[in-house]
Coordinates of C-alpha atoms in Angstrom, one line a residue:
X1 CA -8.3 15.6 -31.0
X2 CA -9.1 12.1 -30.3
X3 CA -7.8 10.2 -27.7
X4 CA -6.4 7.3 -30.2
X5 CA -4.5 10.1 -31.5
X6 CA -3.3 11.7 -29.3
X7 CA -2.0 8.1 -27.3
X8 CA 0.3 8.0 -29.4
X9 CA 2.0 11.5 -30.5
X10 CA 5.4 12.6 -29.3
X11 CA 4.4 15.4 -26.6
X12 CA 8.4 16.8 -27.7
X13 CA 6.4 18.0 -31.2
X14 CA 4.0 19.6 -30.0
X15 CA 6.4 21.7 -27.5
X16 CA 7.0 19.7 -24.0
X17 CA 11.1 19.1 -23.4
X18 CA 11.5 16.0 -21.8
X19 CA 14.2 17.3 -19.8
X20 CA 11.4 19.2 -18.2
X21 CA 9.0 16.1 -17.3
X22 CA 12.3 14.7 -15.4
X23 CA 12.9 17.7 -14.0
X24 CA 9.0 17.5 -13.0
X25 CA 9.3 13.7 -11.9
X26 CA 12.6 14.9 -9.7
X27 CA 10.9 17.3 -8.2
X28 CA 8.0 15.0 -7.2
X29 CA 10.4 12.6 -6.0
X30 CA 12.2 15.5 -4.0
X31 CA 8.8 16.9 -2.0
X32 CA 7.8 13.0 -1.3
X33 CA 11.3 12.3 0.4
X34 CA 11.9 15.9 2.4
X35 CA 8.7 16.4 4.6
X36 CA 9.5 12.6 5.3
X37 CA 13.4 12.8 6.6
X38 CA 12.6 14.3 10.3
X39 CA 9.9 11.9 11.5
X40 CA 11.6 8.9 9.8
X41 CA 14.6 9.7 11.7
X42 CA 13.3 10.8 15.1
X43 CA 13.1 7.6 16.2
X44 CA 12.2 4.1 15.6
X45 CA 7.9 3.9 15.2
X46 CA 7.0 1.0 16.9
X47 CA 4.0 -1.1 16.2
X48 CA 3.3 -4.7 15.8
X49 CA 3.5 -5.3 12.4
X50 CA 6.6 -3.1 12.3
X51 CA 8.1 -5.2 14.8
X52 CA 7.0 -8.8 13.3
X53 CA 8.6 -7.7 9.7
X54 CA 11.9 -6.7 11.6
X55 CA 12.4 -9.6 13.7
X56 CA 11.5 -11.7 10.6
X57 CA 14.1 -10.1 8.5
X58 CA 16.5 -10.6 11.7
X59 CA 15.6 -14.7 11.1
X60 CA 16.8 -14.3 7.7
X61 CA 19.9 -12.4 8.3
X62 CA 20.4 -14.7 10.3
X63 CA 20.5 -17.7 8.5
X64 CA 17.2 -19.3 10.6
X65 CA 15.0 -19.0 8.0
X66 CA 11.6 -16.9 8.0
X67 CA 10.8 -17.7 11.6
X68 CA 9.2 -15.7 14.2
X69 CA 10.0 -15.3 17.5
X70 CA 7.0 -14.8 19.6
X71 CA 3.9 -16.6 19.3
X72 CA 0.5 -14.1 19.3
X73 CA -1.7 -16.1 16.9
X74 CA -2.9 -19.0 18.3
X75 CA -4.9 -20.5 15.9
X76 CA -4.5 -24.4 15.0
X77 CA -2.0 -25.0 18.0
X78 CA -1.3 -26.3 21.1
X79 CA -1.5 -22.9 24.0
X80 CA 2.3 -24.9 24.7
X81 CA 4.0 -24.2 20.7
X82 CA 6.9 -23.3 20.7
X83 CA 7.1 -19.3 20.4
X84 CA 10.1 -19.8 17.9
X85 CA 7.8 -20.7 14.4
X86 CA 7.9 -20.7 10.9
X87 CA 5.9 -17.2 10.1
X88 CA 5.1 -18.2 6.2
X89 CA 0.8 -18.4 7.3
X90 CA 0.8 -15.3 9.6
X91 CA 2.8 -12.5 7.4
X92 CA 3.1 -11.8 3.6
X93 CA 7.0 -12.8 2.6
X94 CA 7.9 -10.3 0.2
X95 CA 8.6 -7.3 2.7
X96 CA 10.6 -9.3 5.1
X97 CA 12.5 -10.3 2.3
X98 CA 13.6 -7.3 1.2
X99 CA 14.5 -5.8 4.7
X100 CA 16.8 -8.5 5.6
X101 CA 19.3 -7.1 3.2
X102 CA 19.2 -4.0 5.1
X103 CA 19.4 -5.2 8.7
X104 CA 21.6 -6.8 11.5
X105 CA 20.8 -10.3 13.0
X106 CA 22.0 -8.4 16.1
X107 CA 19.3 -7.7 19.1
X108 CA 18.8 -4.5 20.1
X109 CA 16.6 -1.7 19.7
X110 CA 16.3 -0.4 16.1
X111 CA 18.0 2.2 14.4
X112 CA 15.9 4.9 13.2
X113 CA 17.4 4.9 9.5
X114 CA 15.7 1.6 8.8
X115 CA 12.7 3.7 8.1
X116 CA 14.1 5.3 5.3
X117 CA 13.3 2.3 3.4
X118 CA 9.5 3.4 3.3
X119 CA 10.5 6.5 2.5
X120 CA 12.0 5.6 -0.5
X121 CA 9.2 3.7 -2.1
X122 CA 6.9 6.2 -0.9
X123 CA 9.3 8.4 -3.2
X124 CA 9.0 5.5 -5.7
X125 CA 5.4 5.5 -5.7
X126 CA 4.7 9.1 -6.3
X127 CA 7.1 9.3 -9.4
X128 CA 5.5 6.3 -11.0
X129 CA 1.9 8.0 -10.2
X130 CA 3.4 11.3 -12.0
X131 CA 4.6 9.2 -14.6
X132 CA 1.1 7.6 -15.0
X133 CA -1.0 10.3 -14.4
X134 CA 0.7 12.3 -17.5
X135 CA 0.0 9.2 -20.2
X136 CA -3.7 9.0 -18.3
X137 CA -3.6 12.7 -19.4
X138 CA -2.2 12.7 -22.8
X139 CA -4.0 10.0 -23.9
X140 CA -7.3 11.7 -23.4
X141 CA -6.3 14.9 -25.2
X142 CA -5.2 17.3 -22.8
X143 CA -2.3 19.5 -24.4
X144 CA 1.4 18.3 -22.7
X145 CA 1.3 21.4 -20.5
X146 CA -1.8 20.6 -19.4
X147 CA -1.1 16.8 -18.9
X148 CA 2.4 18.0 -17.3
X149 CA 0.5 19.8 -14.5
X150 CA -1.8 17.4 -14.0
X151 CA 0.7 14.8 -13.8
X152 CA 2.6 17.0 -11.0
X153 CA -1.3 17.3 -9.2
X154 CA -1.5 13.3 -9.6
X155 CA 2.3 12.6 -7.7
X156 CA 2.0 15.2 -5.4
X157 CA -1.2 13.7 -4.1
X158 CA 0.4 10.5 -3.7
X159 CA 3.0 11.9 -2.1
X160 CA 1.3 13.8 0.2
X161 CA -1.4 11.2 1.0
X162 CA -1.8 11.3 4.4
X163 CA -2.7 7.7 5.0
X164 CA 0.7 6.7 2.9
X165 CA 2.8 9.2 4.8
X166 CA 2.4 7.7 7.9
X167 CA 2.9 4.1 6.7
X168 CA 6.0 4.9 5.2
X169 CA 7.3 6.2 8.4
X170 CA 7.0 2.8 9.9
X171 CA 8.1 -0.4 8.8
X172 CA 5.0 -1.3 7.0
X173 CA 4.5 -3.1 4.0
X174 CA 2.0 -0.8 2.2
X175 CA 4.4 1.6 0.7
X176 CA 5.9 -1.3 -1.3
X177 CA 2.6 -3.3 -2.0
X178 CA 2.1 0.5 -3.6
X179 CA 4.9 0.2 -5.8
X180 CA 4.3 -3.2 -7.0
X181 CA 0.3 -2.4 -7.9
X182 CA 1.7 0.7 -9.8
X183 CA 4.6 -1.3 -11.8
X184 CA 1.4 -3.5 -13.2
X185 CA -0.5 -0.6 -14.0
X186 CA 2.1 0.8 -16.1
X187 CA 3.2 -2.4 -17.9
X188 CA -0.3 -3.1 -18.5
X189 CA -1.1 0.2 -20.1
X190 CA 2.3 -0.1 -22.0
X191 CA 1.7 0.2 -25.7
X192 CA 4.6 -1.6 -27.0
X193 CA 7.1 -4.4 -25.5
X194 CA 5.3 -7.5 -26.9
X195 CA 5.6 -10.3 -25.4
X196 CA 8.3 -9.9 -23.2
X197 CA 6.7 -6.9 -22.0
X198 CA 3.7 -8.9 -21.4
X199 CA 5.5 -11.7 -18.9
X200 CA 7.3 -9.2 -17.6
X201 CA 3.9 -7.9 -16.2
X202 CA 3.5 -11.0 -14.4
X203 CA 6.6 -10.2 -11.9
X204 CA 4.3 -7.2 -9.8
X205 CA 1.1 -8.8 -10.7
X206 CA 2.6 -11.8 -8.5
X207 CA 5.0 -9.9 -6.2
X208 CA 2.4 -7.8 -4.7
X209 CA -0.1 -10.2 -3.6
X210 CA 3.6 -11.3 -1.6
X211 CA 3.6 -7.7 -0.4
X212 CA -0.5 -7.3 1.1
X213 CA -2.4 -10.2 0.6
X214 CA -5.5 -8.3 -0.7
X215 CA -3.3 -8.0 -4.2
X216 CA -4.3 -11.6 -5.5
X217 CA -7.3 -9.0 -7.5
X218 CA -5.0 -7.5 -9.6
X219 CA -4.2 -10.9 -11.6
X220 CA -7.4 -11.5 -12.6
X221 CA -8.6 -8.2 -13.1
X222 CA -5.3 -7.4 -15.1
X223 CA -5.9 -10.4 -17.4
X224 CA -9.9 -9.7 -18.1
X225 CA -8.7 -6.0 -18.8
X226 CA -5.9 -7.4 -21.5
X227 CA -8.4 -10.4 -23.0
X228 CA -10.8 -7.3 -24.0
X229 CA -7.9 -4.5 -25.1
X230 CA -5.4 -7.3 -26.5
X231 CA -7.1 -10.0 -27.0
X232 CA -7.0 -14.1 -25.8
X233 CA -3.4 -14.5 -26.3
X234 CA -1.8 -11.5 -24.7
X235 CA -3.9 -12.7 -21.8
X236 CA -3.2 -16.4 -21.8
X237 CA 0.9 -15.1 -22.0
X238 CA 1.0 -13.0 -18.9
X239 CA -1.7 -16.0 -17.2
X240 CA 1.6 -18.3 -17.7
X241 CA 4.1 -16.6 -16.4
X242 CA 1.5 -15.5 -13.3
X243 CA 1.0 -19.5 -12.9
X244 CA 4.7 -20.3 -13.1
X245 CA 6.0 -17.9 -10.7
X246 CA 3.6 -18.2 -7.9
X247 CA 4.4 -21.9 -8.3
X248 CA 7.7 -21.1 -7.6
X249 CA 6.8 -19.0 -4.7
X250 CA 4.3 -22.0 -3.1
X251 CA 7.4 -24.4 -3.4
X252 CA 9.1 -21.7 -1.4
X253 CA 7.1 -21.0 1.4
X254 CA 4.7 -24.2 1.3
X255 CA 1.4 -21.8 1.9
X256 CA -0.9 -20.5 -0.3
X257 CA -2.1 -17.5 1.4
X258 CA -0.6 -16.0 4.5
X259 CA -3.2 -15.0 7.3
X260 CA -6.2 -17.3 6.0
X261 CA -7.0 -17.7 9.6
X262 CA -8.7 -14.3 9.7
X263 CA -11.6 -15.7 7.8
X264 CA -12.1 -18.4 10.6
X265 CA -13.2 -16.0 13.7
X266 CA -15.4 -13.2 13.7
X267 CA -12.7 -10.9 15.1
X268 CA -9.4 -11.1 14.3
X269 CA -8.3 -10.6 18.5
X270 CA -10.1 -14.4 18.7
X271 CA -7.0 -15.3 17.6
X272 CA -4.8 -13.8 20.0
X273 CA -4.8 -15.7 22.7
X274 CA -4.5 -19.5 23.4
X275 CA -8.6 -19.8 23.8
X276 CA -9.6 -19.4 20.0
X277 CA -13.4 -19.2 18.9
X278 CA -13.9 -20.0 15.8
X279 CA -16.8 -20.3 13.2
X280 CA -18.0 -17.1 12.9
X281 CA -21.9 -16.3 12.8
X282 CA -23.7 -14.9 9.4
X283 CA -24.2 -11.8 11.6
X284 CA -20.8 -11.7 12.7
X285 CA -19.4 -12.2 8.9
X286 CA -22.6 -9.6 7.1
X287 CA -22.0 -7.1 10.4
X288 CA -18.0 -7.0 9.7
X289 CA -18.4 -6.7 5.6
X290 CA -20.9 -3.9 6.0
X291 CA -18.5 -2.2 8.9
X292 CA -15.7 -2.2 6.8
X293 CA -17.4 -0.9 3.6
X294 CA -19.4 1.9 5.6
X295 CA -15.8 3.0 7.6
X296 CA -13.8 2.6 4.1
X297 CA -16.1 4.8 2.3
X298 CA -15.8 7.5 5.1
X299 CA -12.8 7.2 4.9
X300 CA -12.1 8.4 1.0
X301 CA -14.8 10.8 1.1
X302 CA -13.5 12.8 4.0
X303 CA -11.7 15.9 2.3
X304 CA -8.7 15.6 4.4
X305 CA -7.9 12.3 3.9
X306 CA -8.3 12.2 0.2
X307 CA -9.5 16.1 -1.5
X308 CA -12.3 15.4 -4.5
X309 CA -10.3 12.3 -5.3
X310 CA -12.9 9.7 -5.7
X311 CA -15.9 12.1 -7.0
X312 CA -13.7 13.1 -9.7
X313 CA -12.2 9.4 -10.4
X314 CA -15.7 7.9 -10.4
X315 CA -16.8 11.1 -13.2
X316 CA -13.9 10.0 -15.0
X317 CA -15.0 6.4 -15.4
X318 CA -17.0 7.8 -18.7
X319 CA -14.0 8.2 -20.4
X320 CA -12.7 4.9 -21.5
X321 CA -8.7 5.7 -21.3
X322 CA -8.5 5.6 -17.7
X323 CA -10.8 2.8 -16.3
X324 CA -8.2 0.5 -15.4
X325 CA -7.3 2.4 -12.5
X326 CA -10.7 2.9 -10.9
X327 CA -11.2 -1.6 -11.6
X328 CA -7.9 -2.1 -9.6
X329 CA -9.0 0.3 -6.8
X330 CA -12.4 -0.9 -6.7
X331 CA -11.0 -4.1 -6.4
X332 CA -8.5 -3.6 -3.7
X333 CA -11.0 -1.5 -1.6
X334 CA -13.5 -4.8 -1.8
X335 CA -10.9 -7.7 -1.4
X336 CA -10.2 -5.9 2.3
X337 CA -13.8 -5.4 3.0
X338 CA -15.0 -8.9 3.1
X339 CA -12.2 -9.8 5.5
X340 CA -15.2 -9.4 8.0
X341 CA -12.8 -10.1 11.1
X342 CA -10.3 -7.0 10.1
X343 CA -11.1 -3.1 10.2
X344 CA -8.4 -0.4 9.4
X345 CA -9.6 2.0 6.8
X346 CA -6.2 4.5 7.3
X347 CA -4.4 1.3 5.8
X348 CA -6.8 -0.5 3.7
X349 CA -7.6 2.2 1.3
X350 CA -4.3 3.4 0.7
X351 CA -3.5 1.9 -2.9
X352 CA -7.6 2.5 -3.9
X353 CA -6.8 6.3 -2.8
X354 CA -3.7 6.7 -4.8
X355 CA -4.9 4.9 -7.8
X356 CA -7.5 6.6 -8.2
X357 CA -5.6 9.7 -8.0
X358 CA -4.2 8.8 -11.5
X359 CA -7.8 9.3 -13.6
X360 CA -8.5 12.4 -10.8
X361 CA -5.9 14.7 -11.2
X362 CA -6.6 15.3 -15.2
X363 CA -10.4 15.0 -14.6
X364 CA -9.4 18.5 -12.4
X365 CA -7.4 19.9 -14.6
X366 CA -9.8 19.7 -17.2
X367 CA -12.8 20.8 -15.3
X368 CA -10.9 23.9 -14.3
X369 CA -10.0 24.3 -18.5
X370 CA -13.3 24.2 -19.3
X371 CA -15.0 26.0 -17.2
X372 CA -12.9 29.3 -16.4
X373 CA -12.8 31.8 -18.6
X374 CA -9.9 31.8 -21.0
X375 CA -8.6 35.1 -19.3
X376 CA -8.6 33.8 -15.7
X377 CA -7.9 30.3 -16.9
X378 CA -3.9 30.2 -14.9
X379 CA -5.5 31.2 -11.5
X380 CA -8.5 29.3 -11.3
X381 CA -5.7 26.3 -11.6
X382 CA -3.6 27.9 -9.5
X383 CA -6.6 28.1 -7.0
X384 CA -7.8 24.5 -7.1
X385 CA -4.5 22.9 -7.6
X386 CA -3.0 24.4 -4.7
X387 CA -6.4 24.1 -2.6
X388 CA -6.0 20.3 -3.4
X389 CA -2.9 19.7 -2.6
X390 CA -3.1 21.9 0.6
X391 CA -5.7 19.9 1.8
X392 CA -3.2 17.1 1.4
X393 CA -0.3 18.6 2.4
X394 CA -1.5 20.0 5.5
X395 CA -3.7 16.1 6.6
X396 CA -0.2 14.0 5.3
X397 CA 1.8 17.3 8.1
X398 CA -0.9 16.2 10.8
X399 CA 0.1 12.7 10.3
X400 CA 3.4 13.0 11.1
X401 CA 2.8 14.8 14.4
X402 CA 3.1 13.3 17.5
X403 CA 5.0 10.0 16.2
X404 CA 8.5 10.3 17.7
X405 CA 9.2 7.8 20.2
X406 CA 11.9 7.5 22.6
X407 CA 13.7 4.7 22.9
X408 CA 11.5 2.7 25.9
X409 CA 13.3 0.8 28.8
X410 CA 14.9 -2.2 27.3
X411 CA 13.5 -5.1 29.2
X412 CA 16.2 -7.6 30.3
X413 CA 15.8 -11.2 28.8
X414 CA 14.1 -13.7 31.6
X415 CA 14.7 -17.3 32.2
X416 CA 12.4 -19.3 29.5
X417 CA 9.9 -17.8 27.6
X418 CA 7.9 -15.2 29.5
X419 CA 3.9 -14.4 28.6
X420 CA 4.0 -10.5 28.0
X421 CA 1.3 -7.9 27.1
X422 CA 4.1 -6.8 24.8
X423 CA 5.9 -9.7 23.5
X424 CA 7.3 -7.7 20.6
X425 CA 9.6 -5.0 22.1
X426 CA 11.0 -7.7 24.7
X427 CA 11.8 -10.1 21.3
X428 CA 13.5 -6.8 19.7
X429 CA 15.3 -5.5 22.7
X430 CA 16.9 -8.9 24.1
X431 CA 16.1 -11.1 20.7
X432 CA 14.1 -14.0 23.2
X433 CA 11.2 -15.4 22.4
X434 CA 8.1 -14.6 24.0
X435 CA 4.1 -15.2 24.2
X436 CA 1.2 -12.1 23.9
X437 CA -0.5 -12.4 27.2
X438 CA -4.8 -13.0 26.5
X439 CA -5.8 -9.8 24.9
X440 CA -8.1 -7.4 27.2
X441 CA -11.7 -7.6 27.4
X442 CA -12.7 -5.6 24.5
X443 CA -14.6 -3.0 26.5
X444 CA -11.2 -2.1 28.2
X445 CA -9.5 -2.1 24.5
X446 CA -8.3 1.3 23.1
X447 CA -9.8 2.0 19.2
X448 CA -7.9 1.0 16.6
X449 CA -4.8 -1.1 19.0
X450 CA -4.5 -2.6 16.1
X451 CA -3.1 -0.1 14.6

């Protein structure tokens, strides 16, 4: 059967309930959340970026507006700012945003069950990849079954992705950026709606560049993808509404990129401290692209981080139905590799990794259908399905080991505004204002701090 066909046949005719593909979603939705609960809750997972979103989100609560209250980027100021500052250039909005209608203005340490945010749209995120993965699957001809299971392989390994578990435990912004790049995937792969289907898709194509900067791809991409499929004006439709919101969005904030900076300095710690370097060497920028592309690639291709996930996306690039996904994830991976002065491949390839789980998981499923014998057909996939997802299973486990945290000895607030090593516990614990201290030499600096 052809994959025209079967795009658009009711999968109920041919003998799948839909009751039972909600009973599959639930139960994608159900394994993403539980392995999640115990480290979420153990404590609050501190890190710099959680901390910045948080105290941001305090600002709004608040009623002070999207400032920050520490200073640790330096660059285009005075060593004397003020630590107080509008935070619009340092951190994508969108996240902060959303957690201020979940937290207290109040100082104090963190509660633990702010974390459960994450694992919500972690949640989120694997039941729209099921949901995707089965029309990737149908709409190249597998039989429902067939796409059912491998639309239960294609959630479960975003659920389980190990990279994506441990962002969701913290206060990160990935797990939503996530959501956003999967809500335009499936609006844009949306047969019918028209046109208010097609300015709909504008809302994630623009909210999730708001969510991780490296998102502004998806736009374009999206929009060369639906000039070829749908022609000039479906494109030109979606290109409007893009252009009005993020007009909307620029008279909000007043910047048109957060964290520009990073493409000033050769490593991102230059900015850290009141003595910025800037104007980065050819070296510096062709040494940091190459770094990042070489540690990214390692990083998919390593079984335990991501199974057979990108050789069997990349095989599936011959068949024309599911190419979308393998563009957006080749374009995410690449808009983080030239940021030269920036390396973290466990974050960066998150959404490349779970997109191009979508066009992997039927690729498997139908590998394993034509190859094994008819007879032995149900335990070679029971074999290489549960091989694959207990690679993931077991690497997403490993990833929640060893991150519950205590709450630390609150500092008590000081007189003026103290220079710290660790500006951003004293700014949650006593809700002062504070200064990073100059970063270490490098060759006293810990891999992957930033982190």
């Amino acid at each position: 059967m052809s994959e025209g066909k079967t795009s658009t046949c009711d999968p109920v005719s041919r003998g799948l309930s839909r009751r039972a593909l909600w009973l599959l979603a639930l139960a994608v939705a159900v394994l993403a959340v539980l392995p999640r609960l115990e480290p979420a809750l153990r404590g609050f997972n501190q890190s710099p970026d959680a901390a910045e979103y948080l105290l941001i989100a305090r600002s709004l609560r608040g009623g002070e507006g999207f400032q920050l209250p520490i200073r640790v980027r330096y660059s285009g100021v005075a060593p004397d700012a003020p630590a107080r500052h509008e935070a619009y250039g340092e951190r994508a909005p969108l996240y902060p945003w959303a957690l201020s209608l979940f937290v207290s203005p109040e100082r104090g340490w963190p509660t633990a069950t702010l974390q459960l945010t994450g694992v919500a749209l972690a949640a989120l995120a694997a039941v729209l990849a099921f949901g995707l993965t089965w029309v990737l699957a149908f709409r190249r001809g597998l039989p429902p079954v067939s796409a059912s299971l491998a639309a239960l392989v294609g959630g479960l390994s975003v659920a389980w992705q190990p990279f994506l578990v441990r962002a969701s435990i913290h206060l990160w912004a990935e797990p939503l950026g996530l959501c956003l790049v999967l809500g335009a995937l499936a609006l844009a792969l949306w047969e019918r709606g028209g046109w208010p289907r097609l300015l709909l898709l504008a809302i994630p194509l623009v909210l999730a560049r708001h969510a991780r900067p490296e998102a502004w791809v998806l736009a374009p991409l999206v929009l060369i993808w639906l000039g070829h499929h749908e022609g000039f004006k479906a494109a030109a439709k979606v290109a409007l509404g893009v252009a009005v919101l993020e007009g909307g969005i620029f008279a909000l904030t007043g910047t048109l990129a957060p964290q520009l900076e990073l493409f000033a300095v050769g490593d991102y710690r230059q900015l850290m401290g009141p003595d910025v370097s800037q104007g980065p060497s050819v070296v510096q920028v062709l040494g940091g692209v190459g770094r990042n592309a070489i540690h990214q690639i390692e990083a998919v291709l390593l079984p335990k981080n991501a199974a057979a996930i990108v050789p069997l996306a990349l095989f599936a690039l011959r068949r024309q139905a599911t190419r979308l996904p393998q563009a957006l994830a080749g374009g995410l991976a690449l808009a983080t590799i030239l940021v030269w002065s920036t390396d973290d491949p466990s974050r960066f390839t998150i959404a490349p990794l779970c997109l191009l789980a979508l066009p992997a998981a039927p690729e498997l499923v139908s590998l394993v259908r034509e190859w094994a014998p008819a007879q032995r057909r149900r335990v070679a996939l029971a074999v290489v399905l549960g091989a694959w997802l207990g690679v993931l299973g077991h690497a997403g486990g490993r990833s929640m080991r060893g991150r519950s945290q205590g709450e630390p000895s609150l500092p008590f607030a000081q007189e003026g505004t103290p220079t710290l090593a660790d500006p951003w516990t004293y700014a949650l614990a006593t809700g002062q204002p504070a200064r990073l201290a100059a970063p270490r030499p490098e060759k006293e600096r810990p891999e992957q701090e930033n982190q």
